[in-house]
CSV table of C-alpha atoms (C1' of nucleotides) in Angstrom, one decimal:
chain,number,residue,atom,x,y,z
A,1,MET,CA,120.7,88.1,167.1
A,2,ASN,CA,121.8,91.6,166.2
A,3,ASN,CA,120.2,94.4,168.3
A,4,ALA,CA,118.9,96.1,165.2
A,5,GLN,CA,117.0,92.9,164.3
A,6,LYS,CA,115.1,92.3,167.4
A,7,ARG,CA,112.1,94.2,166.1
A,8,SER,CA,110.1,92.9,163.1
A,9,LYS,CA,111.2,94.1,159.7
A,10,LYS,CA,108.0,96.0,159.4
A,11,GLU,CA,108.7,98.0,162.5
A,12,ARG,CA,112.3,98.5,161.5
A,13,ILE,CA,111.2,100.1,158.3
A,14,LEU,CA,109.0,102.5,160.3
A,15,ASP,CA,111.9,103.2,162.6
A,16,ALA,CA,114.2,104.0,159.8
A,17,ALA,CA,111.7,106.0,157.9
A,18,GLU,CA,110.9,108.0,161.0
A,19,GLU,CA,114.5,109.0,161.6
A,20,LEU,CA,115.3,109.8,158.0
A,21,PHE,CA,112.1,111.7,157.3
A,22,ALA,CA,112.7,113.7,160.4
A,23,LEU,CA,116.2,114.6,159.3
A,24,HIS,CA,115.7,115.2,155.6
A,25,GLY,CA,112.0,115.6,154.9
A,26,PHE,CA,109.8,113.6,152.7
A,27,ASP,CA,111.6,114.3,149.4
A,28,GLY,CA,115.1,114.2,151.0
A,29,VAL,CA,114.9,110.4,151.6
A,30,THR,CA,114.7,107.5,149.2
A,31,ILE,CA,113.1,104.2,149.8
A,32,ARG,CA,116.4,102.6,149.3
A,33,GLN,CA,118.0,104.6,152.0
A,34,ILE,CA,115.3,103.6,154.4
A,35,ALA,CA,115.6,100.0,153.4
A,36,ALA,CA,119.4,100.1,153.8
A,37,GLN,CA,119.1,101.6,157.3
A,38,ALA,CA,116.5,99.0,158.3
A,39,GLN,CA,118.6,96.3,156.8
A,40,VAL,CA,115.8,95.1,154.7
A,41,ASP,CA,115.1,94.6,151.0
A,42,VAL,CA,113.9,97.6,149.0
A,43,ALA,CA,110.7,96.0,147.8
A,44,LEU,CA,109.6,95.2,151.4
A,45,ALA,CA,108.6,98.8,152.1
A,46,SER,CA,106.2,98.8,149.2
A,47,TYR,CA,104.8,95.4,150.2
A,48,HIS,CA,104.0,96.5,153.7
A,49,PHE,CA,103.0,100.1,153.2
A,50,GLY,CA,102.3,100.7,149.5
A,51,LYS,CA,103.3,104.1,148.1
A,52,LYS,CA,106.1,106.2,149.6
A,53,ARG,CA,103.5,108.7,150.8
A,54,GLU,CA,101.5,106.0,152.5
A,55,LEU,CA,104.6,105.0,154.4
A,56,PHE,CA,105.1,108.6,155.5
A,57,ASP,CA,101.5,108.6,156.7
A,58,ALA,CA,102.0,105.3,158.5
A,59,VAL,CA,105.0,106.8,160.4
A,60,PHE,CA,103.0,109.8,161.3
A,61,LEU,CA,100.1,107.9,162.5
A,62,ARG,CA,101.9,105.3,164.5
A,63,ARG,CA,102.5,107.5,167.5
A,64,ALA,CA,99.9,110.2,167.0
A,65,GLU,CA,97.1,108.5,168.8
A,66,ILE,CA,99.4,107.6,171.7
A,67,LEU,CA,100.5,111.2,172.0
A,68,ASN,CA,96.9,112.4,171.9
A,69,GLU,CA,95.9,110.1,174.7
A,70,GLU,CA,98.8,111.1,176.9
A,71,ARG,CA,98.1,114.8,176.5
A,72,LEU,CA,94.4,114.5,177.0
A,73,GLU,CA,95.1,112.5,180.2
A,74,ALA,CA,97.4,115.3,181.4
A,75,LEU,CA,94.7,117.9,180.7
A,76,LEU,CA,92.0,115.9,182.5
A,77,LYS,CA,94.3,115.3,185.5
A,78,CYS,CA,95.2,119.0,185.9
A,79,GLN,CA,91.5,119.9,185.5
A,80,SER,CA,90.4,117.4,188.1
A,81,GLU,CA,93.0,118.7,190.5
A,82,SER,CA,91.8,122.3,190.2
A,83,GLY,CA,88.7,123.8,191.8
A,84,THR,CA,85.5,124.8,190.0
A,85,GLU,CA,87.2,127.8,188.4
A,86,GLY,CA,89.5,125.5,186.5
A,87,PRO,CA,93.3,125.2,186.3
A,88,SER,CA,95.6,128.2,185.8
A,89,VAL,CA,97.1,129.2,182.5
A,90,GLU,CA,100.5,127.8,183.6
A,91,LYS,CA,99.0,124.4,184.6
A,92,ILE,CA,97.3,124.1,181.3
A,93,ILE,CA,100.4,124.9,179.3
A,94,GLU,CA,102.3,122.4,181.5
A,95,ALA,CA,99.8,119.7,180.7
A,96,PHE,CA,100.1,120.5,177.0
A,97,LEU,CA,103.9,120.4,176.9
A,98,ARG,CA,105.2,118.0,179.6
A,99,PRO,CA,104.0,114.8,177.9
A,100,LEU,CA,106.2,115.8,174.9
A,101,GLU,CA,109.2,116.2,177.1
A,102,MET,CA,108.6,112.9,178.7
A,103,GLU,CA,108.6,111.1,175.4
A,104,GLN,CA,111.6,113.0,174.2
A,105,GLU,CA,113.4,111.6,177.2
A,106,ASN,CA,112.1,108.1,176.5
A,107,ALA,CA,114.7,105.4,176.2
A,108,ASP,CA,113.3,104.6,172.8
A,109,PRO,CA,115.0,107.2,170.6
A,110,GLY,CA,112.2,106.7,168.1
A,111,TRP,CA,110.1,109.2,170.0
A,112,LYS,CA,112.7,111.8,169.7
A,113,HIS,CA,112.8,111.3,165.9
A,114,TYR,CA,109.1,111.2,165.7
A,115,LEU,CA,108.7,114.6,167.4
A,116,ALA,CA,111.3,116.1,165.2
A,117,LEU,CA,109.2,114.8,162.3
A,118,VAL,CA,106.2,116.5,163.8
A,119,ALA,CA,108.2,119.7,163.9
A,120,TYR,CA,109.0,119.3,160.2
A,121,ILE,CA,105.4,118.7,159.3
A,122,ASN,CA,104.1,121.5,161.4
A,123,ASN,CA,106.4,124.0,159.9
A,124,SER,CA,105.8,123.0,156.3
A,125,PRO,CA,103.5,125.2,154.2
A,126,ILE,CA,102.2,122.1,152.3
A,127,TRP,CA,102.1,119.3,154.9
A,128,GLY,CA,101.3,121.5,157.9
A,129,LYS,CA,97.6,122.3,157.3
A,130,GLU,CA,96.6,118.9,156.2
A,131,LEU,CA,98.2,116.4,158.5
A,132,MET,CA,98.4,118.4,161.7
A,133,SER,CA,94.9,119.8,161.6
A,134,LYS,CA,93.4,116.5,160.9
A,135,TYR,CA,95.0,114.6,163.8
A,136,PHE,CA,95.9,117.2,166.4
A,137,ASP,CA,93.4,120.0,166.2
A,138,PRO,CA,90.6,118.2,168.1
A,139,LEU,CA,93.0,117.9,171.1
A,140,VAL,CA,94.3,121.5,170.6
A,141,THR,CA,90.7,122.7,170.6
A,142,ARG,CA,90.2,121.2,174.1
A,143,PHE,CA,93.2,122.9,175.4
A,144,ILE,CA,92.1,126.2,174.0
A,145,GLU,CA,88.7,125.8,175.6
A,146,ALA,CA,90.5,125.3,178.9
A,147,LEU,CA,92.6,128.5,178.3
A,148,LYS,CA,89.5,130.5,177.5
A,149,LYS,CA,88.1,129.6,181.0
A,150,ALA,CA,91.4,130.5,182.6
A,151,LEU,CA,91.5,133.9,180.8
A,152,PRO,CA,88.0,135.3,181.2
A,153,GLY,CA,87.2,138.3,179.1
A,154,ALA,CA,90.0,137.5,176.6
A,155,LYS,CA,89.3,138.0,172.9
A,156,GLU,CA,89.1,134.7,171.2
A,157,GLU,CA,91.4,136.0,168.4
A,158,ASP,CA,94.1,136.9,171.0
A,159,ILE,CA,94.0,133.4,172.4
A,160,TYR,CA,94.6,131.9,168.9
A,161,TRP,CA,97.5,134.2,168.2
A,162,CYS,CA,99.0,133.2,171.6
A,163,TYR,CA,98.6,129.6,170.8
A,164,HIS,CA,100.3,130.3,167.5
A,165,ASN,CA,103.4,131.6,169.4
A,166,LEU,CA,103.3,128.6,171.7
A,167,SER,CA,103.1,126.3,168.8
A,168,GLY,CA,106.1,127.9,167.1
A,169,ALA,CA,108.3,127.8,170.2
A,170,LEU,CA,107.4,124.2,170.8
A,171,THR,CA,108.1,123.3,167.1
A,172,LEU,CA,111.6,124.7,167.2
A,173,THR,CA,112.3,122.8,170.4
A,174,LEU,CA,111.0,119.6,168.8
A,175,ALA,CA,113.1,120.1,165.7
A,176,GLN,CA,116.4,120.0,167.7
A,177,THR,CA,118.3,122.0,165.2
A,178,GLY,CA,121.2,122.5,167.5
A,179,ARG,CA,121.3,126.2,166.6
A,180,ILE,CA,121.1,127.4,170.2
A,181,ASP,CA,124.1,125.3,171.1
A,182,LYS,CA,126.2,127.2,168.7
A,183,LEU,CA,124.6,130.6,169.4
A,184,SER,CA,125.1,130.2,173.2
A,185,LYS,CA,128.6,128.8,172.7
A,186,GLY,CA,127.6,125.6,174.5
A,187,LEU,CA,125.7,127.2,177.4
A,188,CYS,CA,122.4,125.7,176.2
A,189,LYS,CA,121.9,122.4,174.5
A,190,SER,CA,119.1,121.4,172.1
A,191,THR,CA,119.1,118.0,173.7
A,192,ASP,CA,118.6,119.3,177.2
A,193,PHE,CA,114.8,118.9,177.0
A,194,ARG,CA,114.3,119.5,180.7
A,195,ALA,CA,115.9,123.0,180.5
A,196,ALA,CA,114.0,123.7,177.3
A,197,TYR,CA,110.6,123.0,178.8
A,198,ASP,CA,111.4,124.6,182.2
A,199,HIS,CA,112.1,127.8,180.3
A,200,MET,CA,109.3,127.4,177.8
A,201,ILE,CA,106.4,126.9,180.2
A,202,PRO,CA,106.7,130.1,182.2
A,203,PHE,CA,107.7,132.0,179.1
A,204,ILE,CA,104.5,131.0,177.3
A,205,ALA,CA,102.3,131.4,180.3
A,206,ALA,CA,103.5,135.0,180.8
A,207,GLY,CA,102.9,135.7,177.1
A,208,PHE,CA,99.3,134.5,177.3
A,209,GLN,CA,98.6,136.6,180.4
A,210,ARG,CA,100.1,139.8,179.0
A,211,VAL,CA,98.3,139.5,175.7
A,212,CYS,CA,95.0,138.1,176.9
A,213,THR,CA,94.5,140.2,180.0
A,214,LYS,CA,92.7,143.6,179.7
A,215,PRO,CA,94.9,146.5,180.7
B,1,MET,CA,106.6,142.3,126.9
B,2,ASN,CA,105.2,139.8,129.4
B,3,ASN,CA,105.2,140.9,133.0
B,4,ALA,CA,107.1,137.7,134.0
B,5,GLN,CA,109.8,138.6,131.5
B,6,LYS,CA,110.7,142.1,132.7
B,7,ARG,CA,113.4,140.8,135.0
B,8,SER,CA,116.5,139.2,133.6
B,9,LYS,CA,116.4,135.5,133.1
B,10,LYS,CA,119.0,135.2,135.9
B,11,GLU,CA,116.8,137.0,138.3
B,12,ARG,CA,113.7,135.0,137.2
B,13,ILE,CA,115.6,131.8,138.0
B,14,LEU,CA,116.3,133.1,141.5
B,15,ASP,CA,112.7,134.2,141.9
B,16,ALA,CA,111.3,130.9,140.9
B,17,ALA,CA,113.8,128.9,143.0
B,18,GLU,CA,113.0,131.1,146.0
B,19,GLU,CA,109.3,130.4,145.8
B,20,LEU,CA,109.6,126.7,145.1
B,21,PHE,CA,112.3,126.0,147.6
B,22,ALA,CA,110.2,127.8,150.3
B,23,LEU,CA,107.2,125.7,149.5
B,24,HIS,CA,108.7,122.2,149.0
B,25,GLY,CA,112.3,122.4,150.5
B,26,PHE,CA,115.5,121.7,148.8
B,27,ASP,CA,114.8,118.1,147.7
B,28,GLY,CA,111.2,118.7,146.9
B,29,VAL,CA,112.0,120.9,143.9
B,30,THR,CA,113.7,120.0,140.6
B,31,ILE,CA,115.7,122.2,138.4
B,32,ARG,CA,113.3,121.6,135.7
B,33,GLN,CA,110.4,122.9,137.8
B,34,ILE,CA,112.3,126.0,138.5
B,35,ALA,CA,113.2,126.5,134.9
B,36,ALA,CA,109.6,126.0,133.9
B,37,GLN,CA,108.3,128.5,136.4
B,38,ALA,CA,110.9,131.0,135.3
B,39,GLN,CA,110.1,130.3,131.6
B,40,VAL,CA,113.7,129.5,131.0
B,41,ASP,CA,115.8,126.6,129.5
B,42,VAL,CA,116.8,123.9,132.0
B,43,ALA,CA,120.5,124.3,131.3
B,44,LEU,CA,120.5,128.0,132.1
B,45,ALA,CA,120.3,127.4,135.9
B,46,SER,CA,123.5,125.4,135.8
B,47,TYR,CA,125.2,128.0,133.6
B,48,HIS,CA,124.4,130.9,135.9
B,49,PHE,CA,124.7,129.2,139.3
B,50,GLY,CA,126.5,125.8,138.9
B,51,LYS,CA,125.2,123.0,141.1
B,52,LYS,CA,121.7,122.9,142.5
B,53,ARG,CA,123.1,123.5,146.0
B,54,GLU,CA,124.9,126.6,144.8
B,55,LEU,CA,121.7,127.9,143.4
B,56,PHE,CA,120.1,127.3,146.8
B,57,ASP,CA,122.8,129.3,148.5
B,58,ALA,CA,122.5,132.1,145.9
B,59,VAL,CA,118.8,132.4,146.8
B,60,PHE,CA,119.5,132.5,150.5
B,61,LEU,CA,122.3,135.0,150.2
B,62,ARG,CA,120.5,137.4,147.8
B,63,ARG,CA,118.4,139.0,150.5
B,64,ALA,CA,120.3,138.0,153.6
B,65,GLU,CA,122.6,141.0,153.7
B,66,ILE,CA,119.8,143.4,153.0
B,67,LEU,CA,117.8,142.0,155.9
B,68,ASN,CA,120.8,142.2,158.2
B,69,GLU,CA,121.3,145.9,157.4
B,70,GLU,CA,117.6,146.7,158.0
B,71,ARG,CA,117.5,145.0,161.3
B,72,LEU,CA,120.8,146.5,162.5
B,73,GLU,CA,119.5,149.9,161.5
B,74,ALA,CA,116.3,149.3,163.5
B,75,LEU,CA,118.4,148.3,166.6
B,76,LEU,CA,120.7,151.3,166.3
B,77,LYS,CA,117.7,153.6,166.0
B,78,CYS,CA,115.9,152.3,169.0
B,79,GLN,CA,119.2,152.5,171.0
B,80,SER,CA,119.8,156.1,170.0
B,81,GLU,CA,116.3,157.0,171.0
B,82,SER,CA,116.7,155.7,174.5
B,83,GLY,CA,118.6,157.1,177.4
B,84,THR,CA,121.8,155.8,178.9
B,85,GLU,CA,120.1,152.9,180.4
B,86,GLY,CA,119.3,151.5,176.9
B,87,PRO,CA,116.0,150.6,175.3
B,88,SER,CA,113.3,148.4,177.0
B,89,VAL,CA,112.9,144.7,176.3
B,90,GLU,CA,109.8,145.5,174.2
B,91,LYS,CA,111.6,148.1,172.1
B,92,ILE,CA,114.4,145.7,171.3
B,93,ILE,CA,112.0,142.9,170.4
B,94,GLU,CA,110.2,145.3,168.2
B,95,ALA,CA,113.4,146.3,166.4
B,96,PHE,CA,114.2,142.7,165.9
B,97,LEU,CA,110.8,141.8,164.4
B,98,ARG,CA,109.3,144.7,162.6
B,99,PRO,CA,111.7,144.8,159.7
B,100,LEU,CA,110.5,141.3,158.9
B,101,GLU,CA,106.9,142.4,158.9
B,102,MET,CA,107.7,145.3,156.7
B,103,GLU,CA,109.3,143.0,154.1
B,104,GLN,CA,106.5,140.5,154.3
B,105,GLU,CA,104.2,143.3,153.3
B,106,ASN,CA,106.5,144.4,150.5
B,107,ALA,CA,104.8,144.7,147.1
B,108,ASP,CA,107.5,142.3,145.8
B,109,PRO,CA,106.1,138.9,146.8
B,110,GLY,CA,109.6,137.5,146.6
B,111,TRP,CA,110.3,138.8,150.1
B,112,LYS,CA,107.4,136.7,151.5
B,113,HIS,CA,108.7,133.6,149.7
B,114,TYR,CA,112.2,134.3,150.9
B,115,LEU,CA,111.2,134.6,154.6
B,116,ALA,CA,109.2,131.4,154.3
B,117,LEU,CA,112.5,129.8,153.0
B,118,VAL,CA,114.3,131.2,156.0
B,119,ALA,CA,111.7,129.5,158.2
B,120,TYR,CA,112.3,126.2,156.4
B,121,ILE,CA,116.0,126.5,156.9
B,122,ASN,CA,115.9,127.6,160.5
B,123,ASN,CA,113.7,124.7,161.4
B,124,SER,CA,115.7,122.1,159.5
B,125,PRO,CA,118.0,119.8,161.6
B,126,ILE,CA,120.5,119.7,158.8
B,127,TRP,CA,120.4,123.2,157.3
B,128,GLY,CA,119.6,125.2,160.3
B,129,LYS,CA,122.9,125.2,162.1
B,130,GLU,CA,125.1,125.8,159.1
B,131,LEU,CA,123.4,128.5,157.1
B,132,MET,CA,121.6,130.4,159.8
B,133,SER,CA,124.5,130.5,162.2
B,134,LYS,CA,126.9,131.7,159.6
B,135,TYR,CA,124.8,134.6,158.2
B,136,PHE,CA,122.5,135.7,161.0
B,137,ASP,CA,124.2,134.9,164.3
B,138,PRO,CA,126.4,138.0,164.3
B,139,LEU,CA,123.3,140.2,164.2
B,140,VAL,CA,121.5,138.0,166.7
B,141,THR,CA,124.4,138.4,169.1
B,142,ARG,CA,124.1,142.2,169.0
B,143,PHE,CA,120.4,141.9,169.9
B,144,ILE,CA,121.2,139.6,172.8
B,145,GLU,CA,123.8,142.0,174.1
B,146,ALA,CA,121.1,144.7,174.1
B,147,LEU,CA,118.7,142.4,175.9
B,148,LYS,CA,121.3,141.6,178.6
B,149,LYS,CA,121.5,145.3,179.3
B,150,ALA,CA,117.7,145.6,179.5
B,151,LEU,CA,117.5,142.7,181.8
B,152,PRO,CA,120.2,143.3,184.5
B,153,GLY,CA,120.9,140.3,186.7
B,154,ALA,CA,119.4,137.8,184.3
B,155,LYS,CA,121.2,134.6,183.8
B,156,GLU,CA,122.8,134.4,180.4
B,157,GLU,CA,121.4,130.9,179.9
B,158,ASP,CA,117.9,132.2,180.5
B,159,ILE,CA,118.3,134.8,177.9
B,160,TYR,CA,119.3,132.3,175.3
B,161,TRP,CA,116.4,130.0,176.1
B,162,CYS,CA,114.1,132.9,175.8
B,163,TYR,CA,115.6,133.8,172.5
B,164,HIS,CA,115.0,130.3,171.4
B,165,ASN,CA,111.3,130.7,172.1
B,166,LEU,CA,111.3,134.0,170.2
B,167,SER,CA,113.0,132.4,167.3
B,168,GLY,CA,110.4,129.5,167.2
B,169,ALA,CA,107.4,131.8,167.3
B,170,LEU,CA,108.9,133.9,164.6
B,171,THR,CA,109.8,131.0,162.4
B,172,LEU,CA,106.3,129.7,162.4
B,173,THR,CA,105.0,133.1,161.5
B,174,LEU,CA,107.4,133.3,158.6
B,175,ALA,CA,106.4,129.8,157.4
B,176,GLN,CA,102.8,130.9,156.8
B,177,THR,CA,101.5,127.4,157.0
B,178,GLY,CA,97.9,128.6,157.2
B,179,ARG,CA,97.3,126.3,160.1
B,180,ILE,CA,96.0,129.0,162.4
B,181,ASP,CA,93.4,129.9,159.8
B,182,LYS,CA,91.9,126.5,160.0
B,183,LEU,CA,92.2,126.1,163.8
B,184,SER,CA,90.6,129.4,164.5
B,185,LYS,CA,88.0,128.8,161.8
B,186,GLY,CA,89.0,131.9,159.9
B,187,LEU,CA,89.3,134.2,162.9
B,188,CYS,CA,93.0,134.6,162.4
B,189,LYS,CA,94.9,134.5,159.1
B,190,SER,CA,98.5,133.5,158.5
B,191,THR,CA,98.7,136.3,155.9
B,192,ASP,CA,97.6,139.0,158.3
B,193,PHE,CA,101.2,139.9,159.3
B,194,ARG,CA,100.2,143.0,161.1
B,195,ALA,CA,98.1,141.0,163.5
B,196,ALA,CA,100.7,138.3,163.9
B,197,TYR,CA,103.5,140.8,164.9
B,198,ASP,CA,101.2,142.9,167.0
B,199,HIS,CA,100.4,139.9,169.1
B,200,MET,CA,103.9,138.4,169.0
B,201,ILE,CA,105.8,141.4,170.3
B,202,PRO,CA,104.1,141.8,173.6
B,203,PHE,CA,103.9,138.1,174.0
B,204,ILE,CA,107.6,137.6,173.7
B,205,ALA,CA,108.4,140.6,175.8
B,206,ALA,CA,106.3,139.3,178.6
B,207,GLY,CA,108.1,135.9,178.3
B,208,PHE,CA,111.5,137.5,178.6
B,209,GLN,CA,110.5,139.6,181.6
B,210,ARG,CA,108.9,136.6,183.5
B,211,VAL,CA,111.8,134.2,182.9
B,212,CYS,CA,114.7,136.7,183.2
B,213,THR,CA,113.6,138.7,186.2
B,214,LYS,CA,114.5,137.5,189.7
B,215,PRO,CA,111.4,136.6,191.7
C,1,DG,C1',105.1,66.7,157.4
C,2,DA,C1',101.7,68.7,154.1
C,3,DC,C1',100.0,72.9,152.6
C,4,DA,C1',98.0,77.5,152.2
C,5,DA,C1',99.1,82.1,153.4
C,6,DA,C1',102.2,85.5,154.5
C,7,DA,C1',106.7,87.5,154.2
C,8,DT,C1',110.8,88.2,151.7
C,9,DT,C1',113.9,88.4,147.8
C,10,DC,C1',115.3,89.2,143.1
C,11,DA,C1',115.4,91.4,138.8
C,12,DA,C1',113.7,94.6,136.0
C,13,DC,C1',110.9,98.6,134.3
C,14,DA,C1',109.9,103.3,132.7
C,15,DA,C1',110.3,107.8,134.2
C,16,DA,C1',112.7,111.6,136.1
C,17,DT,C1',116.9,113.6,137.8
C,18,DG,C1',121.2,116.9,137.7
C,19,DT,C1',124.7,118.0,134.8
C,20,DT,C1',127.4,118.7,130.6
C,21,DG,C1',129.3,119.8,125.9
C,22,DA,C1',128.6,121.6,121.5
C,23,DA,C1',126.0,124.5,118.7
C,24,DA,C1',123.4,128.6,118.1
C,25,DA,C1',121.8,133.3,119.1
C,26,DC,C1',122.6,137.5,120.9
C,27,DT,C1',125.4,141.6,122.6
C,28,DG,C1',128.1,145.7,122.3
C,29,DG,C1',132.4,148.1,120.8
C,30,DG,C1',135.8,148.8,117.1
D,1,DC,C1',129.8,145.0,109.2
D,2,DC,C1',132.9,142.3,112.3
D,3,DC,C1',133.9,139.7,115.8
D,4,DA,C1',135.1,138.3,120.6
D,5,DG,C1',132.4,137.4,124.6
D,6,DT,C1',128.4,136.4,126.8
D,7,DT,C1',124.0,134.2,126.9
D,8,DT,C1',120.9,130.8,125.6
D,9,DT,C1',119.3,126.6,123.4
D,10,DC,C1',119.3,121.8,122.2
D,11,DA,C1',120.3,117.1,122.8
D,12,DA,C1',122.1,113.7,125.3
D,13,DC,C1',124.4,111.2,129.2
D,14,DA,C1',124.7,108.2,133.2
D,15,DT,C1',122.3,107.7,137.7
D,16,DT,C1',118.8,107.3,140.5
D,17,DT,C1',114.1,107.1,141.5
D,18,DG,C1',109.5,104.5,143.0
D,19,DT,C1',107.1,100.6,141.9
D,20,DT,C1',105.9,96.0,140.2
D,21,DG,C1',105.5,90.9,139.2
D,22,DA,C1',107.3,86.6,139.6
D,23,DA,C1',110.0,83.5,142.2
D,24,DT,C1',111.5,81.9,146.7
D,25,DT,C1',111.4,81.4,151.6
D,26,DT,C1',109.3,81.4,156.0
D,27,DT,C1',105.3,80.9,159.0
D,28,DG,C1',101.5,78.9,161.2
D,29,DT,C1',97.7,75.3,161.2
D,30,DC,C1',95.8,70.9,160.6
DNA sequence: GACAAAATTCAACAAATGTTGAAAACTGGG
DNA sequence: CCCAGTTTTCAACATTTGTTGAATTTTGTC
């Protein structure tokens, strides 16, 4: 049996949709392209998922809960390992980001595609608010609460703006546009997730501390 | 004469395409929608710009050079105002970012739409490399040279990764997704560019200094 | 193996898409 | 006014789009 056919046809449709939506966006992909890549009849996508938009949502939801659990677990772990004053800013950022790196390095390339799709959604003026808020904000709020504790006296507004910067830096990393490869003439690679996060974490932590600490 | 009809039809097509492409991406917009918003016949877009993709490029190019000039001017000004050791990291970041804020606050809303389009392109795995590299990398390289001087002893690789984080934070700001509005329960607003940049500049500067300074 | 249910294929649909060619309207010098 | 050149409109085209309903095959259960 062909390697591409080990998974069920339903899963193969999700896999194909995940990769293509991440690359070209919702409107840049046709059901027929998805069906072709999944080696499946066109009508099967509608049968399993309904409208195109519902397929899109199904792709988004498939890994969203898994991700939320992993990140929550990372937060709880770093909190339990710290004393009563709570974890440091850097530890919190690390708990927020490392689970993503882990999945991007997962043997299943679907995770890499999925996170690129999340980047597309998060950066979109029309999809961003709706989908991201609904499924990720509860978790984000928990991280922000932890950050407030680690940054006593910080203005709430400042913390949100810092989170905005964190979210942007992360989003571009997830998108894997390959632009840094070209700009740095090969010195850095979009696919080198380890390097990306190793640089991102202290970068972001320093930003929080500078902006959220009274002078 | 109607306000929407003061500009030439050719310009109105560019204006409409700019706004709609920024909102929905290249494939999410039809020539007919653009023509309708511009109050213009459908065939006129093809007559003036050729293929849909050429119209997209025309929109991108219209303001790219203007932007490059403004940012270069800002860099040269801050360099001329500093001594022989060159401007500080924060001054360089400020020169890189403030011209964008200025244009986002321009009375012409076209600039706001244009910069959201740049965000869309920069975050896209397929458009990002091609368009952004071609038209913005020469300028970016000049800023990076200035940063190298301001961060003596820093590893080149580290500077590029820091720039990557800067680019991401900026991109999300340009995209104006409105997500921070919801997350912060109205405390922060995506359209409050002044606040966004006032927080972004020290945040980014601190990140550079932490990552690119030997311990 | 019979048989109901689920999965899959096939064919077709109406609507929407980018693009074009010919006709018409407008423009500014002579 | 004339008329060449540009701009604009109109109508039409071949494709492609998402979706559906009926027919066929596969699956699991007794």
